[in-house]
Amino acid sequence: MAIRRGRGVAAINYPTGMNLGGDPTQALVHSTPTGNFMVTLSSVDLGQGMKQIMAQICAETIGVPTDRVIVDTADTDTGPHCMGTFASRGTHRAGNAVIQAAREARQVMLEVAAEELEVNASDLETDGQGNVLVKGAPQKSISIFDVALSAHFKRGRSISGRGMFLIPRSYPEKETGAMKPSTCYAHACTVAEVEVDDETGEVTVLNVKNVFEIGRALNPKMVEQQLVGGSWMGISHALYETTEPYYPNRDHGGTDFNQYLMPGPGDLAETEIIVLERPSADGPFGAKGPGEMCANPQIPAVANAVFDAVGVRIDTLPITPERILRALKAQAAG
Amino acid sequence: MELRKSYFADQRKDGLHEIGQGRPRLDSPGHVTGKTAYFADRNFPGMLHLKMVRSPHHHARIRSIDISEAEKHPGVMKILTARDVPHNVYTILILIQIGPEDETVLADGKVRWKGEAVVAVLAETERAAQEAAAKVKVDYEVLPAVFDMEEALKPGAPLVNEYHGQNHYLYDSGECRKVRFGDVEAGFAEADHILEQTYQSSPIEHAPTETTGCVVAPEGNDRFTCYTNTQAMFFTLDNASIILQMPGSKLHFVGGTVGGGFGGKVDVIVEPIAILGAKFTGRPVCFIYSREEEMQISSPRAAEKVVIKDGVMKDGRIVARKVTGYTDAGAYSRHSPYGAQKGAAHYPGPYTIPNVWIDTYCVYTNRTPSSAMRGFGVTIGDFALEVQMDKLARLIGMDPLEFRFINAYRDGDMKAHRQPTEGAALIECMQEASRAANWPVAEKYMAMSSYRKGG
């Protein structure tokens, strides 16, 4: 009887969005009288940071700092349509809609600034700090604060824009299944190292090396929080979680977190995250959806590592100590 | 976390002002100090609490429902049954023409899973609602139930859901979603080895910190505001409008800040009945799942069964892959027909295989309806595919990582669902993993590229 060590690898891809069901999201952007920008959406922030990302996308597109942007999500009286926050689509779909709306608003902003500066709008640029400058002559400038005041109180312009992202629904061809399920794919490869106690069947994940390719890390810190959390969920899925330990028997279902197992702080694997960026042609600044993909490769990587450690295959999730011990027993008998 | 900027550098515009910056989240101080308002932080004078009477049986005919004792319970304001729901049989995806309508808001004549909502009790306090719910008498005739997907698909199995007529979803392509690419039998005939394996999973729970729920307040002008933690505002508004036969203009949904969802808050379950309660009573209504309801009643990830048969050559090329996937929808569709279909589009994984044959089934059983969860339609498939890849590599005596390089898809490769690969990056992820994990592979694999240059 011994503690045995093994490692396993898995590589995956993941689609962004849900073309097989119709996938629209709309956004509105408008400026307040003092040159702050309001993004109006019906997308939901599930805790992943949708609002922050939309603020950064809007800010980058218009050319203002992120803290000049307010995001109003999910009031159906004020927000335009969004299919919803799921299918790794939030950043990709809503982000594209926000870019389109923000571009339109930026154009009006530059037109008003051009009138104030008595130049052509095409000769203007933003400095990202809250000012509009004449290209090549940055001393000739106007603050966005003053542009907005002019638009609202003098020139009667609405600095606003409308945005929409829609990919026509794909209907699979009946016989061949030819279809366009998604527009871009995120990628990942995970190597997991485990220890398996062949006396108790217990698995300890020592470390996971996760490489994720996500198109573009729009906010690397928030990407990190999502990828680390997802990796934890993947390990939890592999080794712990089940609503029915003896599926399909409906008995013994958990009713609270005392009965439903998930890894606690003491069970956390050493987690390394590496991010590659291959910008998606249709993604906002190249971003793909990492939200779901990041919880998948750990599951088979852990399963393969368990085999590497003790030489038994557990092809049913979750990989419980009981299943490992039964497999070891069968192996010894065989 | 490390960003490896050396990969695909020619495709990326760096030096932006806000994008690529790790700015702190504007809402995080509120979250970590407990100041952020969630839907349940709203309390209205005169608010009623809704509790469900749920089926104790997996499959049963309802002979009668007696609410007379419950109605007399102190604090009870209204008790709702199926006949109070204007459009009681619905399905969430009917908005995008995916039917048939197959689920009842409140059970009508039959229950098809243990935990199904039968009667809704609205009372002044949570406790009164709970006590009154316990006094509702439902007379059931228990029917045979089926829990196992294979059993459900057999002739003569108990029929789970009459609205479908058989225990699987009927696609336009027949009993399953099909993908056919190349000639899979020719591929198997040519293969040096064939490996067929079966993979299974059981459901898992989303386990959000904040349980599912909503608070509905009459606006006083024949409109209702529903504060909810749904993941999809208009999905919920539009479905509520259909179920309640109320114009959408009478409904106002407010949400946007949610304490975790992972797909578990996409089903439209709590809002329509709470709005109906507010309409009948003229009072605000609160309907929040207890943790036990969240664990037992809310949709879990579907159990899946995946059978993979591969034909592989000694040199590592996979020449044929046949996949049959089964998704356990439970008693009602919710989003499961979509998940099974998404699975068909996902196989054969990120690998270029010339001959592919895929069937995915959405199967009905007398289990808790499953629905969307993080990785919907893909996660269990990836588990099966990647364990299978490991087995195939070992079968032909090849390093599992090198084996994946041989088969990895690259730009321009045709996928089984007949879309050319764009923006591939699997090879680069594996190269980086090889370095990070100190798992060396032959130099020729480190020289490969998803661009199809250098081998």
PDB file of C-alpha atoms in Angstrom, chain B residues 169-336:
ATOM      1  CA  TYR B 169     -36.653  14.774 -28.173  1.00  0.00           C
ATOM      2  CA  LEU B 170     -37.617  14.685 -31.830  1.00  0.00           C
ATOM      3  CA  TYR B 171     -35.253  16.775 -33.949  1.00  0.00           C
ATOM      4  CA  ASP B 172     -35.916  17.634 -37.556  1.00  0.00           C
ATOM      5  CA  SER B 173     -33.194  15.076 -38.239  1.00  0.00           C
ATOM      6  CA  GLY B 174     -35.113  12.411 -36.305  1.00  0.00           C
ATOM      7  CA  GLU B 175     -34.510  10.912 -32.876  1.00  0.00           C
ATOM      8  CA  CYS B 176     -31.084  12.488 -32.586  1.00  0.00           C
ATOM      9  CA  ARG B 177     -28.978  15.323 -33.975  1.00  0.00           C
ATOM     10  CA  LYS B 178     -26.681  13.792 -36.562  1.00  0.00           C
ATOM     11  CA  VAL B 179     -23.311  14.771 -37.974  1.00  0.00           C
ATOM     12  CA  ARG B 180     -21.929  12.773 -40.891  1.00  0.00           C
ATOM     13  CA  PHE B 181     -18.526  13.507 -42.387  1.00  0.00           C
ATOM     14  CA  GLY B 182     -16.486  11.217 -44.620  1.00  0.00           C
ATOM     15  CA  ASP B 183     -17.072   7.473 -44.432  1.00  0.00           C
ATOM     16  CA  VAL B 184     -16.688   6.234 -40.882  1.00  0.00           C
ATOM     17  CA  GLU B 185     -16.948   2.530 -41.738  1.00  0.00           C
ATOM     18  CA  ALA B 186     -14.226   2.857 -44.383  1.00  0.00           C
ATOM     19  CA  GLY B 187     -12.125   4.572 -41.727  1.00  0.00           C
ATOM     20  CA  PHE B 188     -12.586   1.722 -39.273  1.00  0.00           C
ATOM     21  CA  ALA B 189     -11.747  -0.796 -42.008  1.00  0.00           C
ATOM     22  CA  GLU B 190      -8.477   0.984 -42.658  1.00  0.00           C
ATOM     23  CA  ALA B 191      -7.529   1.439 -38.964  1.00  0.00           C
ATOM     24  CA  ASP B 192      -4.734  -0.492 -37.252  1.00  0.00           C
ATOM     25  CA  HIS B 193      -6.633  -0.431 -33.956  1.00  0.00           C
ATOM     26  CA  ILE B 194     -10.213   0.170 -32.911  1.00  0.00           C
ATOM     27  CA  LEU B 195     -11.181   1.238 -29.406  1.00  0.00           C
ATOM     28  CA  GLU B 196     -14.746   1.627 -28.193  1.00  0.00           C
ATOM     29  CA  GLN B 197     -15.365   2.981 -24.705  1.00  0.00           C
ATOM     30  CA  THR B 198     -18.297   4.295 -22.686  1.00  0.00           C
ATOM     31  CA  TYR B 199     -18.140   7.324 -20.376  1.00  0.00           C
ATOM     32  CA  GLN B 200     -20.732   8.492 -17.888  1.00  0.00           C
ATOM     33  CA  SER B 201     -21.429  11.318 -15.510  1.00  0.00           C
ATOM     34  CA  SER B 202     -23.975  12.106 -12.836  1.00  0.00           C
ATOM     35  CA  PRO B 203     -25.622  15.507 -12.459  1.00  0.00           C
ATOM     36  CA  ILE B 204     -23.910  18.266 -10.554  1.00  0.00           C
ATOM     37  CA  GLU B 205     -25.297  21.340  -8.832  1.00  0.00           C
ATOM     38  CA  HIS B 206     -24.394  24.916  -9.797  1.00  0.00           C
ATOM     39  CA  ALA B 207     -24.088  25.806  -6.116  1.00  0.00           C
ATOM     40  CA  PRO B 208     -24.428  29.575  -6.471  1.00  0.00           C
ATOM     41  CA  THR B 209     -23.857  31.553  -3.270  1.00  0.00           C
ATOM     42  CA  GLU B 210     -27.183  33.335  -3.856  1.00  0.00           C
ATOM     43  CA  THR B 211     -30.114  30.982  -4.335  1.00  0.00           C
ATOM     44  CA  THR B 212     -32.649  31.431  -7.154  1.00  0.00           C
ATOM     45  CA  GLY B 213     -35.529  33.800  -6.495  1.00  0.00           C
ATOM     46  CA  CYS B 214     -37.394  37.010  -7.146  1.00  0.00           C
ATOM     47  CA  VAL B 215     -39.394  39.756  -5.474  1.00  0.00           C
ATOM     48  CA  VAL B 216     -42.399  41.142  -7.349  1.00  0.00           C
ATOM     49  CA  ALA B 217     -44.003  44.485  -6.575  1.00  0.00           C
ATOM     50  CA  PRO B 218     -47.183  45.820  -8.209  1.00  0.00           C
ATOM     51  CA  GLU B 219     -46.416  49.274  -9.611  1.00  0.00           C
ATOM     52  CA  GLY B 220     -50.000  50.394  -8.953  1.00  0.00           C
ATOM     53  CA  ASN B 221     -50.705  51.019 -12.633  1.00  0.00           C
ATOM     54  CA  ASP B 222     -51.444  47.458 -13.716  1.00  0.00           C
ATOM     55  CA  ARG B 223     -47.721  46.886 -14.198  1.00  0.00           C
ATOM     56  CA  PHE B 224     -45.491  44.632 -12.129  1.00  0.00           C
ATOM     57  CA  THR B 225     -41.832  45.090 -11.330  1.00  0.00           C
ATOM     58  CA  CYS B 226     -39.965  41.848 -10.842  1.00  0.00           C
ATOM     59  CA  TYR B 227     -36.603  42.086  -9.083  1.00  0.00           C
ATOM     60  CA  THR B 228     -34.824  38.895 -10.031  1.00  0.00           C
ATOM     61  CA  ASN B 229     -31.489  37.164 -10.271  1.00  0.00           C
ATOM     62  CA  THR B 230     -32.180  35.662 -13.672  1.00  0.00           C
ATOM     63  CA  GLN B 231     -29.253  35.376 -16.067  1.00  0.00           C
ATOM     64  CA  ALA B 232     -31.440  36.441 -18.977  1.00  0.00           C
ATOM     65  CA  MET B 233     -33.768  39.399 -18.522  1.00  0.00           C
ATOM     66  CA  PHE B 234     -35.780  39.324 -21.723  1.00  0.00           C
ATOM     67  CA  PHE B 235     -35.881  35.547 -21.829  1.00  0.00           C
ATOM     68  CA  THR B 236     -37.662  35.770 -18.506  1.00  0.00           C
ATOM     69  CA  LEU B 237     -39.853  38.722 -19.399  1.00  0.00           C
ATOM     70  CA  ASP B 238     -40.980  37.209 -22.688  1.00  0.00           C
ATOM     71  CA  ASN B 239     -41.698  33.781 -21.187  1.00  0.00           C
ATOM     72  CA  ALA B 240     -43.558  35.350 -18.258  1.00  0.00           C
ATOM     73  CA  SER B 241     -45.609  37.312 -20.766  1.00  0.00           C
ATOM     74  CA  ILE B 242     -46.595  34.086 -22.565  1.00  0.00           C
ATOM     75  CA  ILE B 243     -47.322  32.113 -19.378  1.00  0.00           C
ATOM     76  CA  LEU B 244     -49.338  34.917 -17.808  1.00  0.00           C
ATOM     77  CA  GLN B 245     -50.945  36.018 -21.091  1.00  0.00           C
ATOM     78  CA  MET B 246     -50.010  39.578 -20.180  1.00  0.00           C
ATOM     79  CA  PRO B 247     -48.573  42.066 -22.655  1.00  0.00           C
ATOM     80  CA  GLY B 248     -44.850  42.538 -22.104  1.00  0.00           C
ATOM     81  CA  SER B 249     -45.532  46.232 -21.527  1.00  0.00           C
ATOM     82  CA  LYS B 250     -47.145  45.291 -18.214  1.00  0.00           C
ATOM     83  CA  LEU B 251     -43.940  43.656 -17.040  1.00  0.00           C
ATOM     84  CA  HIS B 252     -40.826  45.377 -15.780  1.00  0.00           C
ATOM     85  CA  PHE B 253     -37.798  43.291 -14.869  1.00  0.00           C
ATOM     86  CA  VAL B 254     -34.913  44.589 -12.811  1.00  0.00           C
ATOM     87  CA  GLY B 255     -31.794  42.553 -12.177  1.00  0.00           C
ATOM     88  CA  GLY B 256     -28.219  42.796 -13.203  1.00  0.00           C
ATOM     89  CA  THR B 257     -26.280  41.898 -10.089  1.00  0.00           C
ATOM     90  CA  VAL B 258     -26.307  38.206  -9.362  1.00  0.00           C
ATOM     91  CA  GLY B 259     -24.499  36.102  -6.769  1.00  0.00           C
ATOM     92  CA  GLY B 260     -23.394  33.344  -9.103  1.00  0.00           C
ATOM     93  CA  GLY B 261     -25.343  31.521 -11.776  1.00  0.00           C
ATOM     94  CA  PHE B 262     -23.199  29.134 -13.833  1.00  0.00           C
ATOM     95  CA  GLY B 263     -26.256  28.515 -16.024  1.00  0.00           C
ATOM     96  CA  GLY B 264     -28.571  27.624 -13.155  1.00  0.00           C
ATOM     97  CA  LYS B 265     -30.508  30.874 -13.402  1.00  0.00           C
ATOM     98  CA  VAL B 266     -31.455  30.649 -17.048  1.00  0.00           C
ATOM     99  CA  ASP B 267     -34.649  28.655 -16.498  1.00  0.00           C
ATOM    100  CA  VAL B 268     -37.792  30.731 -16.075  1.00  0.00           C
ATOM    101  CA  ILE B 269     -39.248  29.063 -12.998  1.00  0.00           C
ATOM    102  CA  VAL B 270     -39.825  31.476 -10.124  1.00  0.00           C
ATOM    103  CA  GLU B 271     -40.825  34.725 -11.844  1.00  0.00           C
ATOM    104  CA  PRO B 272     -44.121  33.862 -13.598  1.00  0.00           C
ATOM    105  CA  ILE B 273     -45.727  32.293 -10.541  1.00  0.00           C
ATOM    106  CA  ALA B 274     -44.585  35.112  -8.252  1.00  0.00           C
ATOM    107  CA  ILE B 275     -45.992  37.718 -10.638  1.00  0.00           C
ATOM    108  CA  LEU B 276     -49.247  35.747 -10.782  1.00  0.00           C
ATOM    109  CA  GLY B 277     -49.370  35.793  -6.979  1.00  0.00           C
ATOM    110  CA  ALA B 278     -48.860  39.565  -6.963  1.00  0.00           C
ATOM    111  CA  LYS B 279     -51.583  39.972  -9.570  1.00  0.00           C
ATOM    112  CA  PHE B 280     -54.107  37.927  -7.603  1.00  0.00           C
ATOM    113  CA  THR B 281     -53.384  39.564  -4.264  1.00  0.00           C
ATOM    114  CA  GLY B 282     -52.355  43.060  -5.327  1.00  0.00           C
ATOM    115  CA  ARG B 283     -49.429  42.723  -2.925  1.00  0.00           C
ATOM    116  CA  PRO B 284     -45.687  42.329  -3.269  1.00  0.00           C
ATOM    117  CA  VAL B 285     -44.564  38.708  -3.382  1.00  0.00           C
ATOM    118  CA  CYS B 286     -41.254  37.121  -2.490  1.00  0.00           C
ATOM    119  CA  PHE B 287     -40.307  33.663  -3.769  1.00  0.00           C
ATOM    120  CA  ILE B 288     -36.804  32.526  -2.881  1.00  0.00           C
ATOM    121  CA  TYR B 289     -35.444  28.999  -3.003  1.00  0.00           C
ATOM    122  CA  SER B 290     -34.119  27.617   0.229  1.00  0.00           C
ATOM    123  CA  ARG B 291     -30.723  25.964  -0.053  1.00  0.00           C
ATOM    124  CA  GLU B 292     -32.480  22.620  -0.027  1.00  0.00           C
ATOM    125  CA  GLU B 293     -34.687  23.664  -2.955  1.00  0.00           C
ATOM    126  CA  GLU B 294     -31.655  24.998  -4.795  1.00  0.00           C
ATOM    127  CA  MET B 295     -29.977  21.607  -4.358  1.00  0.00           C
ATOM    128  CA  GLN B 296     -33.002  19.393  -4.976  1.00  0.00           C
ATOM    129  CA  ILE B 297     -35.361  21.366  -7.196  1.00  0.00           C
ATOM    130  CA  SER B 298     -33.319  23.655  -9.430  1.00  0.00           C
ATOM    131  CA  SER B 299     -32.026  22.160 -12.683  1.00  0.00           C
ATOM    132  CA  PRO B 300     -28.670  20.428 -12.331  1.00  0.00           C
ATOM    133  CA  ARG B 301     -26.170  19.732 -15.082  1.00  0.00           C
ATOM    134  CA  ALA B 302     -27.525  16.803 -17.072  1.00  0.00           C
ATOM    135  CA  ALA B 303     -26.131  13.360 -16.543  1.00  0.00           C
ATOM    136  CA  GLU B 304     -24.552  12.240 -19.781  1.00  0.00           C
ATOM    137  CA  LYS B 305     -23.426   9.042 -21.361  1.00  0.00           C
ATOM    138  CA  VAL B 306     -20.945   9.142 -24.215  1.00  0.00           C
ATOM    139  CA  VAL B 307     -19.905   6.166 -26.306  1.00  0.00           C
ATOM    140  CA  ILE B 308     -16.806   6.753 -28.432  1.00  0.00           C
ATOM    141  CA  LYS B 309     -15.454   4.368 -31.037  1.00  0.00           C
ATOM    142  CA  ASP B 310     -12.165   5.328 -32.640  1.00  0.00           C
ATOM    143  CA  GLY B 311     -10.063   3.914 -35.427  1.00  0.00           C
ATOM    144  CA  VAL B 312      -6.387   4.810 -35.049  1.00  0.00           C
ATOM    145  CA  MET B 313      -3.249   4.101 -37.076  1.00  0.00           C
ATOM    146  CA  LYS B 314       0.059   2.928 -35.579  1.00  0.00           C
ATOM    147  CA  ASP B 315       1.588   6.284 -36.550  1.00  0.00           C
ATOM    148  CA  GLY B 316      -0.896   8.114 -34.356  1.00  0.00           C
ATOM    149  CA  ARG B 317      -3.459   9.381 -36.871  1.00  0.00           C
ATOM    150  CA  ILE B 318      -7.090   8.948 -35.873  1.00  0.00           C
ATOM    151  CA  VAL B 319      -8.867   7.928 -39.054  1.00  0.00           C
ATOM    152  CA  ALA B 320     -12.416   7.394 -37.814  1.00  0.00           C
ATOM    153  CA  ARG B 321     -14.449   8.502 -34.830  1.00  0.00           C
ATOM    154  CA  LYS B 322     -18.011   7.523 -34.002  1.00  0.00           C
ATOM    155  CA  VAL B 323     -19.703   9.223 -31.051  1.00  0.00           C
ATOM    156  CA  THR B 324     -23.105   8.528 -29.555  1.00  0.00           C
ATOM    157  CA  GLY B 325     -24.089  10.990 -26.855  1.00  0.00           C
ATOM    158  CA  TYR B 326     -27.040  10.767 -24.465  1.00  0.00           C
ATOM    159  CA  THR B 327     -28.212  13.715 -22.380  1.00  0.00           C
ATOM    160  CA  ASP B 328     -30.576  13.057 -19.468  1.00  0.00           C
ATOM    161  CA  ALA B 329     -33.074  15.922 -19.726  1.00  0.00           C
ATOM    162  CA  GLY B 330     -35.132  14.715 -16.800  1.00  0.00           C
ATOM    163  CA  ALA B 331     -38.883  15.150 -17.172  1.00  0.00           C
ATOM    164  CA  TYR B 332     -38.954  18.345 -19.239  1.00  0.00           C
ATOM    165  CA  SER B 333     -36.954  19.919 -22.056  1.00  0.00           C
ATOM    166  CA  ARG B 334     -35.947  23.300 -20.619  1.00  0.00           C
ATOM    167  CA  HIS B 335     -32.659  23.849 -22.522  1.00  0.00           C
ATOM    168  CA  SER B 336     -31.573  20.224 -22.880  1.00  0.00           C
TER     169      SER B 336
END
